[in-house]
Amino acid sequence: MKILLINGSPKGKRSNSLRLAESFIDGVRAKIEGNAEQVTVEKLDVASLNIRACLGCFSCWKKTPGVCCIKDDMQTVIQKMLEANMVVWSFPLYYFNVPGMLKNLIDRQLPMSLPFMSKTDSGYGSGGHDSRYDLSGVRHILISTCGFYSAEGNYDSVRNMFDHFIGKGRYETIFCGQGELFGVKELASRTDEYLATVRKAGSEYAVGTISDEVKADLKKLLYPRDVFEKMADASWGVSKTTGEKEPEDLIFTRQMAALYNKAAYDGKDRVLEMNYTDLGTTYQILLGKDGSKVFTDGSQTATTRINTPYEVWAAISRGEMEGAEALGKQLYTVTGDFSLMMSWDTFFGNAANDANGSNSSAGGAAGAGCAGSVEGAARAEKVSMNAMLIPWISFWVAVAIDTRIGSVIAMAACALVPLIMRNYRLIIWDKLSLAAVAVLSAVANFTGNGDLLTNIGYLVFGIFWLGSCFTREPLCAAYVKYSYGGEKALRNPLFMKANYILAACWGILYVLTAVWTFFLRKAGFGTALIVVNNIVPLVMGAFTVWFSKWYPAWKASGK
Ligand SMILES: Cc1cc2nc3c(=O)[nH]c(=O)nc-3n(C[C@H](O)[C@H](O)[C@H](O)COP(=O)(O)O)c2cc1C
């Protein structure tokens, strides 16, 4: 298959539209070459070709049929058009049409048409000319970005023109608004997602037509209109009120503010203060019900303050550095209300999702992440601490009530956990717990010594927690990491330290439980254990919830 890619952007290689066109061709290539056919791609950058405007002399029809009198690069273009099986027209929208230099190329195709009036109708009731060559097998796709928030309603002239010269329904289109965002690194997670859909479209088109599902995805806005328009306005670097040029860090802060997802508003106005320590500048972003607003005069009372070198924050936003990792290394500090950092992705990461209700993260900003709740983890990825706790709790409760019957119940619980938790992935601590509880229950049933075995259970449980502190993943982190970016969380020093401390605390608590249970039973205070052994884990649970919030905030403040 021969593909001719015509890049009609005056920006040449820096064209946004070209990025889409190249992704599309990647998709075609993947599909065709997967079927063991060769794909060759000829790329023509119109901006670097010498294609003069048509003189309107009709020499190519009268004097030298099929040959233009202007000797420039257009002869090569026509030759390549005649050889291609697929032509990809890549161009930006200029004044609701193609850029002038591409229009020149289109006009200069006149030698490819016959001069005679044709009855062929493009559906508009206008006249037309037949092609000099049989190009009926050539497929055409138009790929273009434009600057407004949506492509809708902007491409009428383009469609009309191509309907006339290629034929209505004889070409496919991918038109995308917010085109300039494809050049913004900070937004790569959203634009890459779009490019992946374009690639998919290419693969489908290579062997048929683009599916309705992919077409619907291609029509989705990159960001909601208000978010995009705020970002676009800020990107010019010129004050809307004074018309004066604005400093880079202020432009950056305005763009960050534009990404604020007002759907995350929880009834509380927040003021995020960005203090760029290397530049000595401070800006405040009011995050409210109706959106965000940037203040340069310090008039607001900050609720969260980020003290950071400008370059660090910019690198985080570009995805070159992880926000949480940088915070852990104290490359920046945070004071005030830390809950904003804990929910950074909710406040700044989901604007793209809101445009179309999709699930993926727009990313681009610095999520802090730290030790968090077990339930959160279970929702985020299919692992659950319940798979580990159910065997232990059923063992301790049931065997304490009746050793023989209780141990059978505990064994049944072990057998049922893989079934009850079948929608969850069992991790090493789940499997070890199942094995340990099954063995302890069997021994309890055999010996009838429930007291000793529940006590050994406390010790084993404590050893699991303590043992995990010597691995790369403390026990609780193995479950909650999925709420903090999965494996990425393991590179977050705050997350890891908090979880190591908590795992050690739980480990020590259960080893001590085994010790005091042993001595209290010996001393005849067995009933006191019912109170002590149930209250202490509750207190520890409350401590865990508090510590997992307090510790990251305390460390983030640079103390
Ligand atoms: C001269 C000029 C005219 C433009 N006219 C329009 C327009 O009519 N509608 C629109 O949505 N965007 C318009 N734009 C914005 C471009 O279409 C947009 O920036 C596009 O993403 C650039 O694509 P490229 O990087 O492939 O050249 C115009 C840009 C320029 C420079």
Coordinates of C-alpha atoms and ligand atoms in Angstrom, one line a residue:
M1 CA 0.0 0.0 0.0
K2 CA 1.3 3.4 -0.9
I3 CA 0.2 6.3 1.3
L4 CA 0.7 9.9 0.3
L5 CA 0.7 12.2 3.3
I6 CA 0.2 15.9 2.4
N7 CA 1.1 18.1 5.3
G8 CA -0.6 21.4 4.5
S9 CA 0.4 23.2 7.7
P10 CA 2.7 26.2 7.3
K11 CA 4.3 25.0 10.6
G12 CA 5.8 22.0 8.8
K13 CA 6.9 19.4 11.4
R14 CA 5.6 21.4 14.3
S15 CA 2.0 21.0 13.0
N16 CA -0.6 19.8 15.5
S17 CA -2.6 18.2 12.8
L18 CA 0.4 16.3 11.6
R19 CA 0.6 14.5 14.9
L20 CA -2.9 13.2 14.3
A21 CA -2.1 12.2 10.8
E22 CA 1.0 10.4 11.8
S23 CA -0.9 8.5 14.5
F24 CA -3.5 7.6 11.9
I25 CA -0.8 6.3 9.6
D26 CA 0.8 4.3 12.4
G27 CA -2.6 2.6 12.9
V28 CA -2.9 1.8 9.2
R29 CA 0.7 0.5 9.1
A30 CA 0.2 -1.7 12.2
K31 CA -2.9 -3.3 10.6
I32 CA -1.6 -3.7 7.1
E33 CA 1.9 -4.8 8.0
G34 CA 0.3 -7.2 10.5
N35 CA -1.3 -8.8 7.5
A36 CA 2.2 -9.1 5.9
E37 CA 1.7 -6.4 3.3
Q38 CA 4.2 -3.6 2.8
V39 CA 3.3 0.0 3.5
T40 CA 5.3 2.9 2.0
V41 CA 4.6 6.5 3.1
E42 CA 5.5 9.5 1.0
K43 CA 5.4 12.7 3.0
L44 CA 5.1 16.1 1.3
D45 CA 5.5 19.2 3.5
V46 CA 3.7 21.8 1.4
A47 CA 5.5 24.5 3.3
S48 CA 8.9 23.4 2.1
L49 CA 7.8 22.8 -1.5
N50 CA 7.8 25.4 -4.3
I51 CA 4.2 25.4 -5.5
R52 CA 3.2 28.7 -7.1
A53 CA -0.4 29.9 -7.5
C54 CA -2.3 28.9 -10.6
L55 CA -2.1 31.5 -13.3
G56 CA -5.6 30.6 -14.7
C57 CA -4.3 30.4 -18.2
F58 CA -5.8 26.9 -19.0
S59 CA -2.6 25.9 -20.8
C60 CA -2.9 22.5 -19.1
W61 CA -6.2 22.0 -20.9
K62 CA -5.5 23.8 -24.2
K63 CA -1.9 24.0 -25.2
T64 CA -0.3 21.0 -23.3
P65 CA -3.2 18.8 -22.1
G66 CA -2.4 17.4 -18.7
V67 CA 0.7 19.4 -18.2
C68 CA 1.0 22.7 -16.4
C69 CA 3.1 25.5 -17.8
I70 CA 4.6 26.4 -14.4
K71 CA 7.7 24.4 -13.7
D72 CA 7.9 23.9 -10.0
D73 CA 7.3 21.0 -7.5
M74 CA 3.7 20.5 -8.4
Q75 CA 4.7 18.0 -11.2
T76 CA 6.2 15.7 -8.4
V77 CA 3.1 16.2 -6.3
I78 CA 0.8 15.1 -9.2
Q79 CA 3.0 12.1 -9.9
K80 CA 2.9 11.0 -6.3
M81 CA -0.9 11.4 -6.2
L82 CA -1.3 9.2 -9.3
E83 CA 0.8 6.5 -7.6
A84 CA -0.9 6.5 -4.2
N85 CA -3.5 4.1 -2.9
M86 CA -4.4 6.4 0.0
V87 CA -4.0 10.2 0.3
V88 CA -3.9 11.7 3.8
W89 CA -4.7 15.4 3.8
S90 CA -3.3 16.9 7.0
F91 CA -3.9 20.6 7.5
P92 CA -5.0 23.2 10.1
L93 CA -8.2 25.2 9.7
Y94 CA -7.5 28.7 8.5
Y95 CA -10.5 31.1 8.3
F96 CA -12.8 28.1 8.1
N97 CA -10.9 26.6 5.2
V98 CA -7.6 25.1 4.2
P99 CA -4.4 27.3 4.5
G100 CA -3.6 29.3 1.4
M101 CA -0.6 27.2 0.4
L102 CA -2.7 24.1 0.4
K103 CA -5.3 25.8 -1.6
N104 CA -2.6 26.6 -4.2
L105 CA -1.8 22.9 -4.3
I106 CA -5.5 22.1 -4.7
D107 CA -5.9 24.7 -7.5
R108 CA -2.8 23.3 -9.3
Q109 CA -4.5 19.9 -9.7
L110 CA -6.3 21.3 -12.7
P111 CA -4.1 19.3 -15.2
M112 CA -5.5 16.2 -13.5
S113 CA -9.0 17.1 -14.7
L114 CA -10.5 16.9 -18.2
P115 CA -11.7 20.3 -19.6
F116 CA -15.1 19.0 -20.7
M117 CA -18.3 19.7 -18.8
S118 CA -19.4 16.6 -17.0
K119 CA -22.8 15.3 -16.0
T120 CA -21.2 13.8 -12.9
D121 CA -23.0 15.5 -10.0
S122 CA -21.5 15.8 -6.5
G123 CA -25.0 16.2 -5.1
Y124 CA -25.0 20.0 -5.2
G125 CA -26.5 20.5 -8.6
S126 CA -23.4 22.3 -9.8
G127 CA -21.3 21.4 -12.8
G128 CA -18.1 19.4 -12.7
H129 CA -15.2 17.9 -14.6
D130 CA -14.2 14.3 -14.8
S131 CA -10.7 13.2 -13.9
R132 CA -8.2 12.7 -16.6
Y133 CA -7.0 9.5 -14.7
D134 CA -8.9 6.6 -13.2
L135 CA -8.5 7.5 -9.5
S136 CA -11.6 5.6 -8.4
G137 CA -9.6 3.2 -6.2
V138 CA -7.8 6.0 -4.3
R139 CA -9.0 6.5 -0.7
H140 CA -8.8 10.0 0.9
I141 CA -8.8 11.0 4.5
L142 CA -8.9 14.5 5.8
I143 CA -7.2 15.1 9.2
S144 CA -7.3 18.6 10.7
T145 CA -7.2 20.4 13.9
C146 CA -8.7 23.8 14.6
G147 CA -8.3 26.4 17.3
F148 CA -11.9 26.7 18.6
Y149 CA -13.1 24.4 21.4
S150 CA -15.0 22.2 19.0
A151 CA -14.7 21.2 15.3
E152 CA -18.5 21.2 15.1
G153 CA -19.7 23.9 12.6
N154 CA -16.2 25.0 11.6
Y155 CA -15.6 22.7 8.6
D156 CA -18.6 23.5 6.4
S157 CA -16.4 25.2 3.7
V158 CA -13.8 22.4 3.8
R159 CA -16.5 19.7 3.4
N160 CA -18.1 21.6 0.5
M161 CA -14.8 22.0 -1.3
F162 CA -13.8 18.3 -0.9
D163 CA -17.3 17.1 -1.8
H164 CA -16.9 18.9 -5.1
F165 CA -13.4 17.7 -6.0
I166 CA -13.2 14.2 -4.4
G167 CA -16.9 13.4 -4.3
K168 CA -19.5 13.4 -1.5
G169 CA -19.1 10.3 0.7
R170 CA -15.8 9.4 -1.0
Y171 CA -13.5 10.5 1.8
E172 CA -13.3 10.1 5.5
T173 CA -12.6 12.9 8.0
I174 CA -11.1 13.4 11.5
F175 CA -11.6 17.0 12.6
C176 CA -10.6 18.0 16.1
G177 CA -11.0 21.2 18.0
Q178 CA -8.6 22.6 20.7
G179 CA -5.7 21.7 18.3
E180 CA -3.1 23.8 20.0
L181 CA -3.3 21.5 23.1
F182 CA -1.4 18.8 21.1
G183 CA 1.7 20.9 21.6
V184 CA 1.3 21.3 25.4
K185 CA 3.4 18.7 27.2
E186 CA 1.5 19.2 30.5
L187 CA -1.6 17.9 28.8
A188 CA 0.0 14.9 27.2
S189 CA -2.0 12.3 29.1
R190 CA -5.3 13.6 27.5
T191 CA -3.9 14.4 24.1
D192 CA -2.1 11.0 23.9
E193 CA -5.3 9.3 24.7
Y194 CA -6.9 11.1 21.8
L195 CA -4.0 10.2 19.5
A196 CA -4.4 6.5 20.5
T197 CA -8.0 6.8 19.3
V198 CA -6.8 8.3 16.0
R199 CA -4.4 5.4 15.7
K200 CA -7.3 3.0 16.3
A201 CA -9.2 4.8 13.6
G202 CA -6.3 4.2 11.2
S203 CA -6.2 0.5 11.9
E204 CA -10.0 0.2 11.3
Y205 CA -9.8 2.4 8.1
A206 CA -6.9 0.3 6.7
V207 CA -9.2 -2.7 6.3
G208 CA -12.7 -1.1 6.1
T209 CA -14.4 1.8 7.7
I210 CA -14.0 3.7 11.0
S211 CA -16.5 2.2 13.5
D212 CA -19.2 4.4 15.0
E213 CA -17.7 3.8 18.5
V214 CA -14.3 5.2 17.4
K215 CA -16.0 8.1 15.6
A216 CA -17.9 9.0 18.7
D217 CA -14.6 9.0 20.7
L218 CA -13.0 11.2 18.1
K219 CA -15.8 13.7 18.5
K220 CA -15.3 14.0 22.2
L221 CA -13.9 17.3 23.4
L222 CA -10.4 17.2 24.8
Y223 CA -11.5 19.5 27.7
P224 CA -14.8 21.1 28.5
R225 CA -15.3 24.4 26.7
D226 CA -14.8 26.7 29.8
V227 CA -11.7 24.9 30.9
F228 CA -10.2 25.0 27.4
E229 CA -11.1 28.6 26.7
K230 CA -9.5 29.6 30.0
M231 CA -6.3 27.7 29.1
A232 CA -6.3 29.1 25.6
D233 CA -6.8 32.7 26.8
A234 CA -3.9 32.3 29.3
S235 CA -1.6 30.7 26.8
W236 CA -1.2 33.9 24.8
G237 CA 0.7 35.3 27.8
V238 CA -1.0 38.7 27.5
S239 CA -3.2 40.2 30.2
K240 CA -6.9 40.2 29.3
T241 CA -7.4 43.5 31.1
T242 CA -4.3 45.5 30.3
G243 CA -3.1 43.8 27.0
E244 CA 0.4 43.8 28.6
K245 CA 2.8 40.8 28.3
E246 CA 2.6 38.6 31.5
P247 CA 5.5 36.7 33.1
E248 CA 5.9 33.0 32.4
D249 CA 5.1 31.8 35.9
L250 CA 1.9 33.8 36.0
I251 CA 0.8 32.3 32.6
F252 CA 1.7 28.9 34.0
T253 CA -0.4 29.5 37.1
R254 CA -3.3 30.7 35.1
Q255 CA -3.2 27.5 33.0
M256 CA -3.0 25.4 36.1
A257 CA -6.0 27.3 37.5
A258 CA -7.9 26.7 34.2
L259 CA -7.6 22.9 34.9
Y260 CA -9.5 23.2 38.1
N261 CA -12.4 20.9 38.0
K262 CA -15.3 22.8 39.6
A263 CA -17.3 19.6 39.9
A264 CA -14.9 18.7 42.7
Y265 CA -16.2 21.6 44.8
D266 CA -17.3 20.3 48.2
G267 CA -19.0 23.4 49.6
K268 CA -15.7 24.9 50.8
D269 CA -13.9 27.7 49.0
R270 CA -10.1 27.1 49.0
V271 CA -7.3 29.4 48.2
L272 CA -4.2 27.7 46.8
E273 CA -1.2 29.9 47.1
M274 CA 1.7 29.2 44.8
N275 CA 4.9 30.6 46.2
Y276 CA 7.7 30.3 43.6
T277 CA 10.7 30.4 45.9
D278 CA 13.3 30.9 43.2
L279 CA 11.5 33.7 41.5
G280 CA 10.2 35.4 44.7
T281 CA 6.7 35.5 43.2
T282 CA 3.4 34.5 44.8
Y283 CA 0.0 34.0 43.2
Q284 CA -3.2 32.8 44.7
I285 CA -5.9 30.7 43.0
L286 CA -9.4 30.8 44.5
L287 CA -11.0 27.5 43.9
G288 CA -14.8 28.0 44.2
K289 CA -18.2 26.8 43.2
D290 CA -18.2 28.6 39.8
G291 CA -14.6 27.9 38.9
S292 CA -11.1 29.3 39.6
K293 CA -9.7 32.8 39.7
V294 CA -6.1 33.9 39.9
F295 CA -5.1 36.8 42.2
T296 CA -1.8 38.5 41.8
D297 CA -2.2 41.0 44.7
G298 CA -2.1 38.6 47.7
S299 CA -5.5 39.8 48.7
Q300 CA -6.8 36.3 49.6
T301 CA -6.2 34.3 52.8
A302 CA -4.4 31.2 51.7
T303 CA -5.8 27.8 52.8
T304 CA -3.0 25.7 51.2
R305 CA 0.4 27.1 50.4
I306 CA 2.9 25.4 48.1
N307 CA 6.5 26.6 48.4
T308 CA 8.3 25.5 45.3
P309 CA 11.0 26.5 42.9
Y310 CA 9.2 27.3 39.7
E311 CA 11.2 24.8 37.6
V312 CA 10.3 22.0 40.0
W313 CA 6.5 22.6 39.7
A314 CA 6.8 23.1 35.9
A315 CA 8.7 19.8 35.6
I316 CA 6.0 18.0 37.7
S317 CA 3.3 19.4 35.5
R318 CA 5.1 18.3 32.3
G319 CA 5.3 14.8 33.8
E320 CA 9.1 14.8 34.0
M321 CA 9.0 14.4 37.8
E322 CA 6.4 12.8 40.1
G323 CA 4.7 15.2 42.4
A324 CA 4.5 12.9 45.3
E325 CA 8.1 11.8 44.9
A326 CA 9.3 15.4 44.7
L327 CA 7.3 16.2 47.9
G328 CA 8.8 13.2 49.7
K329 CA 12.3 14.5 48.8
Q330 CA 11.2 17.9 50.0
L331 CA 11.9 19.5 46.6
Y332 CA 8.8 21.6 47.6
T333 CA 6.9 22.0 50.8
V334 CA 3.2 22.4 51.6
T335 CA 1.7 24.2 54.5
G336 CA -1.9 24.7 55.6
D337 CA -4.8 22.4 54.5
F338 CA -3.2 19.2 53.1
S339 CA -6.5 17.7 52.0
L340 CA -6.2 19.6 48.7
M341 CA -2.9 17.7 48.0
M342 CA -4.5 14.4 49.0
S343 CA -7.3 14.9 46.4
W344 CA -5.1 16.7 43.8
D345 CA -6.4 14.6 40.9
T346 CA -9.9 15.2 41.9
F347 CA -9.4 19.0 41.9
F348 CA -7.0 19.3 38.9
G349 CA -6.9 16.0 37.1
N350 CA -10.4 15.2 35.9
A351 CA -11.4 18.2 33.8
A352 CA -11.1 16.1 30.6
N353 CA -13.3 13.4 32.0
D354 CA -16.0 15.9 32.7
A355 CA -16.1 17.0 29.1
N356 CA -17.2 13.6 28.0
G357 CA -17.8 11.5 31.1
S358 CA -14.9 9.2 30.3
N359 CA -12.9 7.4 33.0
S360 CA -9.3 8.1 32.2
S361 CA -7.2 10.6 34.1
A362 CA -6.2 13.9 32.5
G363 CA -3.2 13.8 34.9
G364 CA -0.6 16.5 34.3
A365 CA -0.4 17.7 37.9
A366 CA 1.2 16.8 41.1
G367 CA -0.7 14.3 43.2
A368 CA 0.7 14.0 46.7
G369 CA -0.7 10.6 47.7
C370 CA 0.0 9.0 51.0
A371 CA -1.2 6.2 53.3
G372 CA -4.9 6.0 53.0
S373 CA -7.9 3.9 53.6
V374 CA -8.2 0.2 52.9
E375 CA -11.7 0.6 51.3
G376 CA -10.3 3.0 48.8
A377 CA -7.8 0.5 47.7
A378 CA -10.4 -2.2 47.3
R379 CA -12.4 0.0 45.0
A380 CA -9.4 1.2 42.9
E381 CA -7.9 -2.2 42.1
K382 CA -9.3 -5.6 42.7
V383 CA -7.4 -6.4 45.9
S384 CA -9.0 -6.2 49.3
M385 CA -7.6 -6.5 52.8
N386 CA -10.9 -8.4 53.7
A387 CA -9.4 -11.5 52.0
M388 CA -6.7 -11.4 54.7
L389 CA -8.8 -10.3 57.6
I390 CA -11.8 -12.7 57.2
P391 CA -9.9 -15.9 58.0
W392 CA -8.2 -14.3 61.0
I393 CA -11.3 -12.7 62.6
S394 CA -13.4 -15.8 62.1
F395 CA -10.6 -17.9 63.7
W396 CA -10.2 -15.6 66.7
V397 CA -13.9 -15.2 67.3
A398 CA -15.2 -18.7 66.6
V399 CA -12.4 -20.6 68.3
A400 CA -12.7 -18.3 71.4
I401 CA -16.4 -19.3 71.7
D402 CA -15.9 -23.1 71.0
T403 CA -12.6 -24.7 70.0
R404 CA -13.9 -27.7 68.1
I405 CA -16.9 -26.1 66.3
G406 CA -15.0 -22.8 65.9
S407 CA -12.0 -24.3 64.3
V408 CA -14.3 -26.0 61.7
I409 CA -16.0 -22.7 61.1
A410 CA -12.5 -21.0 60.6
M411 CA -11.5 -23.8 58.2
A412 CA -14.7 -23.3 56.3
A413 CA -14.0 -19.6 56.2
C414 CA -10.6 -20.3 54.6
A415 CA -12.2 -22.5 52.0
L416 CA -14.8 -19.9 51.2
V417 CA -12.6 -16.8 51.0
P418 CA -11.4 -17.6 47.4
L419 CA -15.0 -18.0 46.4
I420 CA -16.4 -15.0 48.2
M421 CA -13.5 -12.8 47.0
R422 CA -13.4 -14.3 43.5
N423 CA -13.6 -10.8 42.0
Y424 CA -10.5 -9.8 43.8
R425 CA -6.9 -10.8 43.2
L426 CA -5.5 -12.6 46.3
I427 CA -2.0 -11.2 47.1
I428 CA 0.7 -13.0 49.1
W429 CA -0.6 -11.8 52.5
D430 CA -4.0 -13.2 51.7
K431 CA -2.6 -16.6 50.8
L432 CA -0.2 -16.7 53.8
S433 CA -3.1 -15.8 56.1
L434 CA -5.4 -18.5 54.6
A435 CA -2.6 -21.1 55.0
A436 CA -1.7 -20.0 58.5
V437 CA -5.4 -19.9 59.7
A438 CA -6.1 -23.3 58.1
V439 CA -3.1 -24.9 59.9
L440 CA -3.9 -23.3 63.2
S441 CA -7.5 -24.3 63.0
A442 CA -6.6 -27.9 62.2
V443 CA -4.2 -28.1 65.1
A444 CA -6.8 -26.5 67.4
N445 CA -9.4 -29.0 66.3
F446 CA -6.9 -31.8 66.8
T447 CA -5.6 -30.7 70.2
G448 CA -8.7 -28.9 71.5
N449 CA -6.3 -26.2 72.9
G450 CA -8.1 -23.1 71.5
D451 CA -6.5 -20.7 73.9
L452 CA -2.9 -21.5 73.0
L453 CA -3.7 -21.5 69.2
T454 CA -5.5 -18.2 69.1
N455 CA -2.6 -16.8 71.0
I456 CA -0.1 -18.2 68.5
G457 CA -2.4 -16.7 65.9
Y458 CA -1.9 -13.2 67.4
L459 CA 1.8 -13.8 67.2
V460 CA 1.8 -15.0 63.6
F461 CA -0.4 -12.1 62.6
G462 CA 2.0 -9.7 64.3
I463 CA 5.0 -11.4 62.7
F464 CA 3.4 -11.0 59.2
W465 CA 3.1 -7.2 59.8
L466 CA 6.6 -6.9 61.2
G467 CA 8.1 -9.2 58.6
S468 CA 6.6 -7.0 55.8
C469 CA 8.6 -4.1 57.1
F470 CA 11.7 -5.9 55.8
T471 CA 10.3 -6.1 52.3
R472 CA 10.0 -3.5 49.6
E473 CA 6.3 -3.2 50.4
P474 CA 4.9 -2.9 54.0
L475 CA 1.8 -4.9 54.4
C476 CA -0.8 -2.1 54.3
A477 CA 0.9 -0.5 51.3
A478 CA 0.4 -3.8 49.4
Y479 CA -3.4 -3.0 49.6
V480 CA -3.6 0.7 49.5
K481 CA -1.0 1.5 46.9
Y482 CA -3.6 1.1 44.2
S483 CA -5.3 4.2 45.4
Y484 CA -2.1 6.1 45.0
G485 CA -1.0 5.2 41.5
G486 CA -0.1 1.5 42.0
E487 CA 3.6 0.8 41.7
K488 CA 4.2 4.5 41.4
A489 CA 3.2 4.8 45.1
L490 CA 6.2 2.7 46.0
R491 CA 8.4 5.5 44.8
N492 CA 6.6 8.0 47.0
P493 CA 8.7 8.4 50.1
L494 CA 5.9 9.9 52.2
F495 CA 3.6 7.1 51.3
M496 CA 6.2 4.5 52.0
K497 CA 7.4 5.9 55.3
A498 CA 3.8 6.3 56.6
N499 CA 3.0 2.7 55.7
Y500 CA 6.2 1.3 57.2
I501 CA 5.5 3.1 60.4
L502 CA 1.9 1.8 60.5
A503 CA 2.9 -1.8 59.6
A504 CA 5.5 -1.7 62.4
C505 CA 2.9 -0.4 64.9
W506 CA 0.3 -3.1 63.9
G507 CA 3.1 -5.8 64.1
I508 CA 4.2 -4.7 67.6
L509 CA 0.6 -4.4 68.7
Y510 CA -0.2 -8.0 67.8
V511 CA 3.1 -9.4 69.2
L512 CA 2.3 -7.6 72.4
T513 CA -1.3 -8.9 72.2
A514 CA 0.1 -12.5 72.1
V515 CA 2.3 -11.7 75.1
W516 CA -0.3 -10.0 77.4
T517 CA -2.9 -12.6 76.4
F518 CA -0.5 -15.3 77.5
F519 CA 0.2 -13.7 80.9
L520 CA -3.4 -12.5 81.6
R521 CA -4.7 -15.9 80.9
K522 CA -2.1 -17.4 83.3
A523 CA -3.0 -14.9 85.9
G524 CA -6.7 -15.8 85.6
F525 CA -7.8 -12.5 84.0
G526 CA -9.1 -14.3 80.9
T527 CA -12.4 -12.3 80.8
A528 CA -10.5 -9.0 80.7
L529 CA -9.0 -10.1 77.4
I530 CA -12.4 -9.8 75.7
V531 CA -12.3 -6.1 76.4
V532 CA -8.6 -5.5 75.9
N533 CA -8.2 -7.5 72.7
N534 CA -11.2 -5.8 71.1
I535 CA -10.6 -2.3 72.2
V536 CA -6.9 -2.0 71.4
P537 CA -7.3 -2.8 67.7
L538 CA -10.1 -0.2 67.5
V539 CA -7.9 2.4 69.1
M540 CA -5.1 1.4 66.7
G541 CA -7.5 1.7 63.7
A542 CA -8.4 5.2 64.8
F543 CA -4.7 6.0 65.1
T544 CA -4.1 4.6 61.6
V545 CA -6.8 6.9 60.1
W546 CA -5.4 9.9 61.9
F547 CA -1.7 9.1 61.3
S548 CA -2.2 8.5 57.6
K549 CA -3.5 12.0 57.2
W550 CA -1.3 13.8 59.8
Y551 CA 2.1 12.3 58.9
P552 CA 2.2 13.3 55.2
A553 CA 0.9 16.8 56.0
W554 CA 3.5 17.2 58.7
K555 CA 6.4 16.0 56.5
A556 CA 5.1 18.0 53.6
S557 CA 5.3 21.2 55.6
G558 CA 9.1 20.7 55.7
K559 CA 9.3 20.1 59.5
Ligands
LIG1 C1 -4.3 32.4 10.0 C2 -5.0 31.5 10.9 C3 -6.4 31.3 10.8 C4 -7.1 30.4 11.6 N1 -8.4 30.2 11.5 C5 -9.1 29.4 12.3 C6 -10.5 29.2 12.1 O1 -11.1 29.7 11.2 N2 -11.1 28.4 13.0 C7 -10.4 27.7 14.0 O2 -11.1 27.0 14.8 N3 -9.1 27.9 14.1 C8 -8.4 28.7 13.3 N4 -7.0 28.8 13.5 C9 -6.3 28.0 14.4 C10 -5.7 26.8 13.8 O3 -6.6 26.0 13.0 C11 -5.1 25.9 15.0 O4 -4.2 26.6 15.7 C12 -4.6 24.6 14.5 O5 -4.5 23.6 15.5 C13 -3.2 24.7 13.9 O6 -2.8 23.5 13.3 P1 -1.4 23.1 12.8 O7 -0.5 23.1 14.0 O8 -1.6 21.7 12.2 O9 -0.9 24.1 11.8 C14 -6.4 29.7 12.6 C15 -5.0 29.9 12.8 C16 -4.3 30.8 12.0 C17 -2.9 31.0 12.1

